[in-house]
């Protein structure tokens, strides 16, 4: 939100240049596929797409209350939450080429991220210490990791690692081949990482870092920073 306008901005990591793709209010995460199509929620949580050169902004789903859209299965299928009352009563929807493929009832789903073909990783409101796997074809569920953290705040997958953040503020990496956990970034209650997204290359994490403090012991201040984390160098940069 810049100069009293909602803007969709593309940031070039190499050149640091930024490009305004459109003036549009965004109510969710972005998901960017290899074909250059970006999906997001806007206008009462309807779903929209735009090309990464700023062209072809259009609404693809006109029903309301669609959350957390993600491209899936190499970017040709879309998955998202549908929550008619914006509560924990949610179902997973699969959408391909203008048609709904499947609805999966899962009233306790909290966070999810694409995993392997036709699979997602997710957490539930009733047990948000456990990261689970769901096969969207046969509905089989499997526990992947029982964490020791309280209240997972973000979830993402890249290559062979699961990234998750906790209410304590820290960011963790679970390396699946070695079944080992690494505390990648240390946080605290007043500086916590949430809403994780992985770049197409798998090298970068885009995260929202929530900051809060009291300036005089009585007034509560709260703001968000958009952070870019380089998984190869460990460098962290504030974009916004």
PDB file of C-alpha atoms in Angstrom:
ATOM      1  CA  UNK A   1       0.000   0.000   0.000  1.00  0.00           C
ATOM      2  CA  UNK A   2       1.972   2.991  -1.313  1.00  0.00           C
ATOM      3  CA  UNK A   3       0.785   6.551  -1.923  1.00  0.00           C
ATOM      4  CA  UNK A   4      -2.767   5.587  -0.978  1.00  0.00           C
ATOM      5  CA  UNK A   5      -2.805   2.864  -3.634  1.00  0.00           C
ATOM      6  CA  UNK A   6      -2.718  -0.911  -3.406  1.00  0.00           C
ATOM      7  CA  UNK A   7       0.007  -2.169  -5.729  1.00  0.00           C
ATOM      8  CA  UNK A   8       1.331  -5.526  -6.920  1.00  0.00           C
ATOM      9  CA  UNK A   9       5.114  -5.117  -7.177  1.00  0.00           C
ATOM     10  CA  UNK A  10       7.694  -7.448  -8.739  1.00  0.00           C
ATOM     11  CA  UNK A  11      11.162  -7.223  -7.160  1.00  0.00           C
ATOM     12  CA  UNK A  12      14.263  -8.271  -9.118  1.00  0.00           C
ATOM     13  CA  UNK A  13      16.678  -9.835  -6.620  1.00  0.00           C
ATOM     14  CA  UNK A  14      19.728  -9.396  -8.873  1.00  0.00           C
ATOM     15  CA  UNK A  15      19.228  -5.768  -9.924  1.00  0.00           C
ATOM     16  CA  UNK A  16      17.102  -4.606  -6.960  1.00  0.00           C
ATOM     17  CA  UNK A  17      14.714  -3.002  -9.444  1.00  0.00           C
ATOM     18  CA  UNK A  18      11.002  -3.011  -8.732  1.00  0.00           C
ATOM     19  CA  UNK A  19       8.149  -3.005 -11.214  1.00  0.00           C
ATOM     20  CA  UNK A  20       4.509  -2.171 -10.521  1.00  0.00           C
ATOM     21  CA  UNK A  21       2.469  -4.879 -12.245  1.00  0.00           C
ATOM     22  CA  UNK A  22      -0.975  -3.576 -11.295  1.00  0.00           C
ATOM     23  CA  UNK A  23      -2.900  -1.445  -8.848  1.00  0.00           C
ATOM     24  CA  UNK A  24      -4.955  -4.081  -7.085  1.00  0.00           C
ATOM     25  CA  UNK A  25      -5.765  -4.936  -3.485  1.00  0.00           C
ATOM     26  CA  UNK A  26      -4.377  -8.310  -2.437  1.00  0.00           C
ATOM     27  CA  UNK A  27      -5.926 -10.319   0.415  1.00  0.00           C
ATOM     28  CA  UNK A  28      -3.684 -13.404   0.394  1.00  0.00           C
ATOM     29  CA  UNK A  29      -0.306 -14.809  -0.521  1.00  0.00           C
ATOM     30  CA  UNK A  30       0.925 -14.852  -4.120  1.00  0.00           C
ATOM     31  CA  UNK A  31       1.780 -18.045  -5.984  1.00  0.00           C
ATOM     32  CA  UNK A  32       3.893 -17.831  -9.137  1.00  0.00           C
ATOM     33  CA  UNK A  33       4.196 -20.720 -11.598  1.00  0.00           C
ATOM     34  CA  UNK A  34       6.844 -21.495 -14.212  1.00  0.00           C
ATOM     35  CA  UNK A  35       4.620 -20.142 -16.975  1.00  0.00           C
ATOM     36  CA  UNK A  36       4.767 -16.680 -15.421  1.00  0.00           C
ATOM     37  CA  UNK A  37       1.218 -16.685 -14.067  1.00  0.00           C
ATOM     38  CA  UNK A  38       0.663 -15.233 -10.586  1.00  0.00           C
ATOM     39  CA  UNK A  39      -2.466 -16.102  -8.600  1.00  0.00           C
ATOM     40  CA  UNK A  40      -3.822 -14.235  -5.572  1.00  0.00           C
ATOM     41  CA  UNK A  41      -7.049 -13.429  -3.722  1.00  0.00           C
ATOM     42  CA  UNK A  42      -8.711 -10.018  -3.979  1.00  0.00           C
ATOM     43  CA  UNK A  43     -12.144  -8.371  -3.756  1.00  0.00           C
ATOM     44  CA  UNK A  44     -13.935 -10.406  -1.089  1.00  0.00           C
ATOM     45  CA  UNK A  45     -11.460 -13.270  -1.552  1.00  0.00           C
ATOM     46  CA  UNK A  46     -12.256 -14.008  -5.181  1.00  0.00           C
ATOM     47  CA  UNK A  47      -9.267 -15.426  -7.106  1.00  0.00           C
ATOM     48  CA  UNK A  48      -7.370 -13.493  -9.747  1.00  0.00           C
ATOM     49  CA  UNK A  49      -4.360 -14.080 -12.007  1.00  0.00           C
ATOM     50  CA  UNK A  50      -1.885 -11.771 -13.692  1.00  0.00           C
ATOM     51  CA  UNK A  51       1.168 -12.452 -15.874  1.00  0.00           C
ATOM     52  CA  UNK A  52       4.545 -11.528 -14.419  1.00  0.00           C
ATOM     53  CA  UNK A  53       4.958  -8.818 -17.080  1.00  0.00           C
ATOM     54  CA  UNK A  54       1.819  -7.074 -15.797  1.00  0.00           C
ATOM     55  CA  UNK A  55      -0.508  -8.233 -18.569  1.00  0.00           C
ATOM     56  CA  UNK A  56      -3.795 -10.126 -18.557  1.00  0.00           C
ATOM     57  CA  UNK A  57      -5.142  -9.274 -15.101  1.00  0.00           C
ATOM     58  CA  UNK A  58      -8.366 -11.273 -14.770  1.00  0.00           C
ATOM     59  CA  UNK A  59     -10.704 -12.888 -12.289  1.00  0.00           C
ATOM     60  CA  UNK A  60     -10.745 -16.681 -12.583  1.00  0.00           C
ATOM     61  CA  UNK A  61     -13.056 -17.619  -9.667  1.00  0.00           C
ATOM     62  CA  UNK A  62     -15.863 -15.230  -8.805  1.00  0.00           C
ATOM     63  CA  UNK A  63     -17.176 -16.963  -5.688  1.00  0.00           C
ATOM     64  CA  UNK A  64     -16.048 -15.449  -2.377  1.00  0.00           C
ATOM     65  CA  UNK A  65     -13.904 -16.633   0.542  1.00  0.00           C
ATOM     66  CA  UNK A  66     -11.102 -18.467  -1.250  1.00  0.00           C
ATOM     67  CA  UNK A  67      -7.855 -18.429   0.749  1.00  0.00           C
ATOM     68  CA  UNK A  68      -4.183 -19.372   0.311  1.00  0.00           C
ATOM     69  CA  UNK A  69      -4.055 -20.180  -3.416  1.00  0.00           C
ATOM     70  CA  UNK A  70      -1.069 -22.252  -4.567  1.00  0.00           C
ATOM     71  CA  UNK A  71      -0.007 -23.567  -7.954  1.00  0.00           C
ATOM     72  CA  UNK A  72       0.403 -27.305  -7.798  1.00  0.00           C
ATOM     73  CA  UNK A  73       1.709 -30.252  -9.875  1.00  0.00           C
ATOM     74  CA  UNK A  74       4.204 -28.223 -11.935  1.00  0.00           C
ATOM     75  CA  UNK A  75       1.986 -25.171 -12.027  1.00  0.00           C
ATOM     76  CA  UNK A  76      -0.957 -26.422 -14.064  1.00  0.00           C
ATOM     77  CA  UNK A  77      -3.330 -27.118 -11.149  1.00  0.00           C
ATOM     78  CA  UNK A  78      -4.518 -24.724  -8.455  1.00  0.00           C
ATOM     79  CA  UNK A  79      -5.302 -25.641  -4.856  1.00  0.00           C
ATOM     80  CA  UNK A  80      -6.811 -23.335  -2.247  1.00  0.00           C
ATOM     81  CA  UNK A  81      -8.952 -23.135   0.884  1.00  0.00           C
ATOM     82  CA  UNK A  82     -12.634 -22.440   0.609  1.00  0.00           C
ATOM     83  CA  UNK A  83     -14.137 -21.082   3.820  1.00  0.00           C
ATOM     84  CA  UNK A  84     -17.733 -19.802   3.501  1.00  0.00           C
ATOM     85  CA  UNK A  85     -17.607 -18.057   6.876  1.00  0.00           C
ATOM     86  CA  UNK A  86     -13.849 -17.304   7.094  1.00  0.00           C
ATOM     87  CA  UNK A  87     -13.536 -19.636  10.076  1.00  0.00           C
ATOM     88  CA  UNK A  88     -11.794 -22.959  10.693  1.00  0.00           C
ATOM     89  CA  UNK A  89     -14.563 -24.603   8.658  1.00  0.00           C
ATOM     90  CA  UNK A  90     -12.548 -25.062   5.467  1.00  0.00           C
ATOM     91  CA  UNK A  91     -12.304 -27.402   2.527  1.00  0.00           C
ATOM     92  CA  UNK A  92      -9.496 -27.922   0.019  1.00  0.00           C
ATOM     93  CA  UNK A  93     -10.371 -27.271  -3.614  1.00  0.00           C
ATOM     94  CA  UNK A  94      -8.489 -28.500  -6.694  1.00  0.00           C
ATOM     95  CA  UNK A  95      -9.016 -26.426  -9.829  1.00  0.00           C
ATOM     96  CA  UNK A  96      -7.702 -27.048 -13.347  1.00  0.00           C
ATOM     97  CA  UNK A  97      -8.337 -25.332 -16.669  1.00  0.00           C
ATOM     98  CA  UNK A  98     -11.513 -23.583 -15.546  1.00  0.00           C
ATOM     99  CA  UNK A  99     -13.050 -26.545 -13.709  1.00  0.00           C
ATOM    100  CA  UNK A 100     -13.147 -27.838 -10.147  1.00  0.00           C
ATOM    101  CA  UNK A 101     -11.543 -31.271  -9.978  1.00  0.00           C
ATOM    102  CA  UNK A 102     -12.251 -32.161  -6.378  1.00  0.00           C
ATOM    103  CA  UNK A 103     -13.360 -30.904  -2.966  1.00  0.00           C
ATOM    104  CA  UNK A 104     -11.825 -32.367   0.167  1.00  0.00           C
ATOM    105  CA  UNK A 105     -13.562 -31.685   3.449  1.00  0.00           C
ATOM    106  CA  UNK A 106     -11.084 -30.879   6.185  1.00  0.00           C
ATOM    107  CA  UNK A 107     -12.654 -28.636   8.801  1.00  0.00           C
ATOM    108  CA  UNK A 108      -9.503 -28.232  10.893  1.00  0.00           C
ATOM    109  CA  UNK A 109      -6.975 -27.333   8.198  1.00  0.00           C
ATOM    110  CA  UNK A 110      -4.766 -24.377   9.207  1.00  0.00           C
ATOM    111  CA  UNK A 111      -1.697 -24.056   6.960  1.00  0.00           C
ATOM    112  CA  UNK A 112      -0.823 -26.087   3.880  1.00  0.00           C
ATOM    113  CA  UNK A 113       1.814 -26.155   1.153  1.00  0.00           C
ATOM    114  CA  UNK A 114       2.251 -28.195  -2.052  1.00  0.00           C
ATOM    115  CA  UNK A 115       4.440 -31.264  -1.579  1.00  0.00           C
ATOM    116  CA  UNK A 116       4.937 -34.119  -4.048  1.00  0.00           C
ATOM    117  CA  UNK A 117       2.620 -34.911  -6.981  1.00  0.00           C
ATOM    118  CA  UNK A 118      -1.005 -34.824  -5.764  1.00  0.00           C
ATOM    119  CA  UNK A 119       0.124 -34.337  -2.140  1.00  0.00           C
ATOM    120  CA  UNK A 120       0.179 -31.444   0.314  1.00  0.00           C
ATOM    121  CA  UNK A 121       1.712 -30.878   3.735  1.00  0.00           C
ATOM    122  CA  UNK A 122      -0.554 -29.277   6.321  1.00  0.00           C
ATOM    123  CA  UNK A 123      -1.226 -28.501   9.969  1.00  0.00           C
ATOM    124  CA  UNK A 124      -4.528 -28.522  11.840  1.00  0.00           C
ATOM    125  CA  UNK A 125      -6.003 -26.092  14.355  1.00  0.00           C
ATOM    126  CA  UNK A 126      -6.568 -28.909  16.835  1.00  0.00           C
ATOM    127  CA  UNK A 127      -2.983 -30.201  16.673  1.00  0.00           C
ATOM    128  CA  UNK A 128      -0.715 -27.542  15.216  1.00  0.00           C
ATOM    129  CA  UNK A 129       2.511 -29.124  16.456  1.00  0.00           C
ATOM    130  CA  UNK A 130       2.234 -31.937  13.909  1.00  0.00           C
ATOM    131  CA  UNK A 131       3.002 -31.555  10.192  1.00  0.00           C
ATOM    132  CA  UNK A 132       0.996 -34.061   8.167  1.00  0.00           C
ATOM    133  CA  UNK A 133       0.843 -35.260   4.574  1.00  0.00           C
ATOM    134  CA  UNK A 134      -2.420 -35.586   2.642  1.00  0.00           C
ATOM    135  CA  UNK A 135      -2.810 -37.418  -0.651  1.00  0.00           C
ATOM    136  CA  UNK A 136      -5.448 -35.498  -2.598  1.00  0.00           C
ATOM    137  CA  UNK A 137      -6.397 -38.506  -4.715  1.00  0.00           C
ATOM    138  CA  UNK A 138      -7.072 -41.174  -2.091  1.00  0.00           C
ATOM    139  CA  UNK A 139      -7.327 -38.872   0.974  1.00  0.00           C
ATOM    140  CA  UNK A 140      -4.688 -40.868   2.899  1.00  0.00           C
ATOM    141  CA  UNK A 141      -3.105 -38.940   5.784  1.00  0.00           C
ATOM    142  CA  UNK A 142       0.360 -39.512   7.269  1.00  0.00           C
ATOM    143  CA  UNK A 143       2.261 -37.747  10.057  1.00  0.00           C
ATOM    144  CA  UNK A 144       5.519 -36.301   8.698  1.00  0.00           C
ATOM    145  CA  UNK A 145       6.927 -34.556  11.768  1.00  0.00           C
ATOM    146  CA  UNK A 146       5.874 -34.079  15.368  1.00  0.00           C
ATOM    147  CA  UNK A 147       7.530 -30.794  16.276  1.00  0.00           C
ATOM    148  CA  UNK A 148       8.343 -29.478  19.733  1.00  0.00           C
ATOM    149  CA  UNK A 149       7.171 -25.946  18.915  1.00  0.00           C
ATOM    150  CA  UNK A 150       3.931 -24.286  19.887  1.00  0.00           C
ATOM    151  CA  UNK A 151       1.550 -22.928  17.256  1.00  0.00           C
ATOM    152  CA  UNK A 152       3.099 -23.259  13.780  1.00  0.00           C
ATOM    153  CA  UNK A 153       2.708 -19.923  11.969  1.00  0.00           C
ATOM    154  CA  UNK A 154       3.933 -20.742   8.467  1.00  0.00           C
ATOM    155  CA  UNK A 155       4.700 -23.764   6.294  1.00  0.00           C
ATOM    156  CA  UNK A 156       6.549 -24.258   2.997  1.00  0.00           C
ATOM    157  CA  UNK A 157       8.358 -27.016   1.103  1.00  0.00           C
ATOM    158  CA  UNK A 158      11.301 -26.883  -1.295  1.00  0.00           C
ATOM    159  CA  UNK A 159      13.302 -29.740  -2.789  1.00  0.00           C
ATOM    160  CA  UNK A 160      13.789 -32.110   0.166  1.00  0.00           C
ATOM    161  CA  UNK A 161      13.201 -29.755   3.085  1.00  0.00           C
ATOM    162  CA  UNK A 162      10.196 -28.523   5.038  1.00  0.00           C
ATOM    163  CA  UNK A 163      10.285 -24.963   6.390  1.00  0.00           C
ATOM    164  CA  UNK A 164       8.104 -23.946   9.303  1.00  0.00           C
ATOM    165  CA  UNK A 165       7.900 -21.074  11.763  1.00  0.00           C
ATOM    166  CA  UNK A 166       6.640 -21.068  15.320  1.00  0.00           C
ATOM    167  CA  UNK A 167       4.781 -18.754  17.653  1.00  0.00           C
ATOM    168  CA  UNK A 168       8.117 -18.211  19.438  1.00  0.00           C
ATOM    169  CA  UNK A 169       9.276 -16.415  16.281  1.00  0.00           C
ATOM    170  CA  UNK A 170      11.988 -18.800  15.109  1.00  0.00           C
ATOM    171  CA  UNK A 171      12.256 -20.350  11.644  1.00  0.00           C
ATOM    172  CA  UNK A 172      13.095 -24.067  11.342  1.00  0.00           C
ATOM    173  CA  UNK A 173      14.150 -26.415   8.536  1.00  0.00           C
ATOM    174  CA  UNK A 174      13.322 -30.117   8.621  1.00  0.00           C
ATOM    175  CA  UNK A 175      15.662 -32.025   6.273  1.00  0.00           C
ATOM    176  CA  UNK A 176      13.643 -35.059   5.171  1.00  0.00           C
ATOM    177  CA  UNK A 177      16.512 -37.334   3.941  1.00  0.00           C
ATOM    178  CA  UNK A 178      18.395 -37.079   7.251  1.00  0.00           C
ATOM    179  CA  UNK A 179      15.293 -36.535   9.436  1.00  0.00           C
ATOM    180  CA  UNK A 180      17.137 -33.664  11.136  1.00  0.00           C
ATOM    181  CA  UNK A 181      15.833 -30.290  12.331  1.00  0.00           C
ATOM    182  CA  UNK A 182      17.788 -27.049  12.024  1.00  0.00           C
ATOM    183  CA  UNK A 183      16.835 -23.809  13.755  1.00  0.00           C
ATOM    184  CA  UNK A 184      17.582 -21.543  10.796  1.00  0.00           C
ATOM    185  CA  UNK A 185      16.587 -18.149  12.198  1.00  0.00           C
ATOM    186  CA  UNK A 186      16.140 -17.235  15.838  1.00  0.00           C
ATOM    187  CA  UNK A 187      13.140 -15.138  16.689  1.00  0.00           C
ATOM    188  CA  UNK A 188      11.185 -14.022  19.695  1.00  0.00           C
ATOM    189  CA  UNK A 189       7.678 -12.975  20.603  1.00  0.00           C
ATOM    190  CA  UNK A 190       8.231  -9.430  19.318  1.00  0.00           C
ATOM    191  CA  UNK A 191       9.941 -10.519  16.062  1.00  0.00           C
ATOM    192  CA  UNK A 192       8.374 -13.612  14.481  1.00  0.00           C
ATOM    193  CA  UNK A 193       8.331 -15.066  10.965  1.00  0.00           C
ATOM    194  CA  UNK A 194       5.004 -15.987   9.355  1.00  0.00           C
ATOM    195  CA  UNK A 195       3.460 -16.646   5.910  1.00  0.00           C
ATOM    196  CA  UNK A 196       6.373 -18.416   4.241  1.00  0.00           C
ATOM    197  CA  UNK A 197       6.720 -18.654   0.456  1.00  0.00           C
ATOM    198  CA  UNK A 198       9.518 -20.365  -1.511  1.00  0.00           C
ATOM    199  CA  UNK A 199      10.943 -19.019  -4.781  1.00  0.00           C
ATOM    200  CA  UNK A 200      10.664 -21.150  -7.939  1.00  0.00           C
ATOM    201  CA  UNK A 201      14.396 -21.916  -7.745  1.00  0.00           C
ATOM    202  CA  UNK A 202      14.098 -23.058  -4.133  1.00  0.00           C
ATOM    203  CA  UNK A 203      16.880 -20.696  -3.062  1.00  0.00           C
ATOM    204  CA  UNK A 204      14.870 -17.924  -1.390  1.00  0.00           C
ATOM    205  CA  UNK A 205      12.209 -17.684   1.282  1.00  0.00           C
ATOM    206  CA  UNK A 206       9.855 -14.727   1.269  1.00  0.00           C
ATOM    207  CA  UNK A 207       8.432 -14.227   4.743  1.00  0.00           C
ATOM    208  CA  UNK A 208       6.355 -11.772   6.675  1.00  0.00           C
ATOM    209  CA  UNK A 209       8.145 -10.784   9.883  1.00  0.00           C
ATOM    210  CA  UNK A 210       5.770  -9.525  12.532  1.00  0.00           C
ATOM    211  CA  UNK A 211       7.213  -6.960  14.907  1.00  0.00           C
ATOM    212  CA  UNK A 212       5.641  -5.608  18.070  1.00  0.00           C
ATOM    213  CA  UNK A 213       6.731  -3.656  21.106  1.00  0.00           C
ATOM    214  CA  UNK A 214       5.583  -1.079  23.630  1.00  0.00           C
ATOM    215  CA  UNK A 215       7.138   2.328  23.182  1.00  0.00           C
ATOM    216  CA  UNK A 216       6.375   3.674  26.640  1.00  0.00           C
ATOM    217  CA  UNK A 217       5.207   0.629  28.552  1.00  0.00           C
ATOM    218  CA  UNK A 218       1.557   1.249  27.733  1.00  0.00           C
ATOM    219  CA  UNK A 219       1.176   1.832  23.978  1.00  0.00           C
ATOM    220  CA  UNK A 220       1.305  -1.328  21.838  1.00  0.00           C
ATOM    221  CA  UNK A 221       2.940  -0.966  18.414  1.00  0.00           C
ATOM    222  CA  UNK A 222       2.642  -3.579  15.683  1.00  0.00           C
ATOM    223  CA  UNK A 223       3.968  -3.671  12.119  1.00  0.00           C
ATOM    224  CA  UNK A 224       5.028  -6.147   9.423  1.00  0.00           C
ATOM    225  CA  UNK A 225       8.234  -6.300   7.397  1.00  0.00           C
ATOM    226  CA  UNK A 226       8.588  -8.297   4.170  1.00  0.00           C
ATOM    227  CA  UNK A 227      11.845 -10.241   4.422  1.00  0.00           C
ATOM    228  CA  UNK A 228      13.862 -12.116   1.784  1.00  0.00           C
ATOM    229  CA  UNK A 229      16.072 -14.942   3.077  1.00  0.00           C
ATOM    230  CA  UNK A 230      18.816 -16.455   0.921  1.00  0.00           C
ATOM    231  CA  UNK A 231      19.127 -20.140   1.851  1.00  0.00           C
ATOM    232  CA  UNK A 232      22.552 -20.459   0.202  1.00  0.00           C
ATOM    233  CA  UNK A 233      24.299 -17.505   1.822  1.00  0.00           C
ATOM    234  CA  UNK A 234      22.150 -17.050   4.933  1.00  0.00           C
ATOM    235  CA  UNK A 235      21.691 -13.371   4.050  1.00  0.00           C
ATOM    236  CA  UNK A 236      18.467 -11.680   5.131  1.00  0.00           C
ATOM    237  CA  UNK A 237      17.148  -8.547   3.465  1.00  0.00           C
ATOM    238  CA  UNK A 238      14.162  -6.348   4.219  1.00  0.00           C
ATOM    239  CA  UNK A 239      12.189  -5.589   1.053  1.00  0.00           C
ATOM    240  CA  UNK A 240       9.377  -3.564   2.602  1.00  0.00           C
TER     241      UNK A 240
END
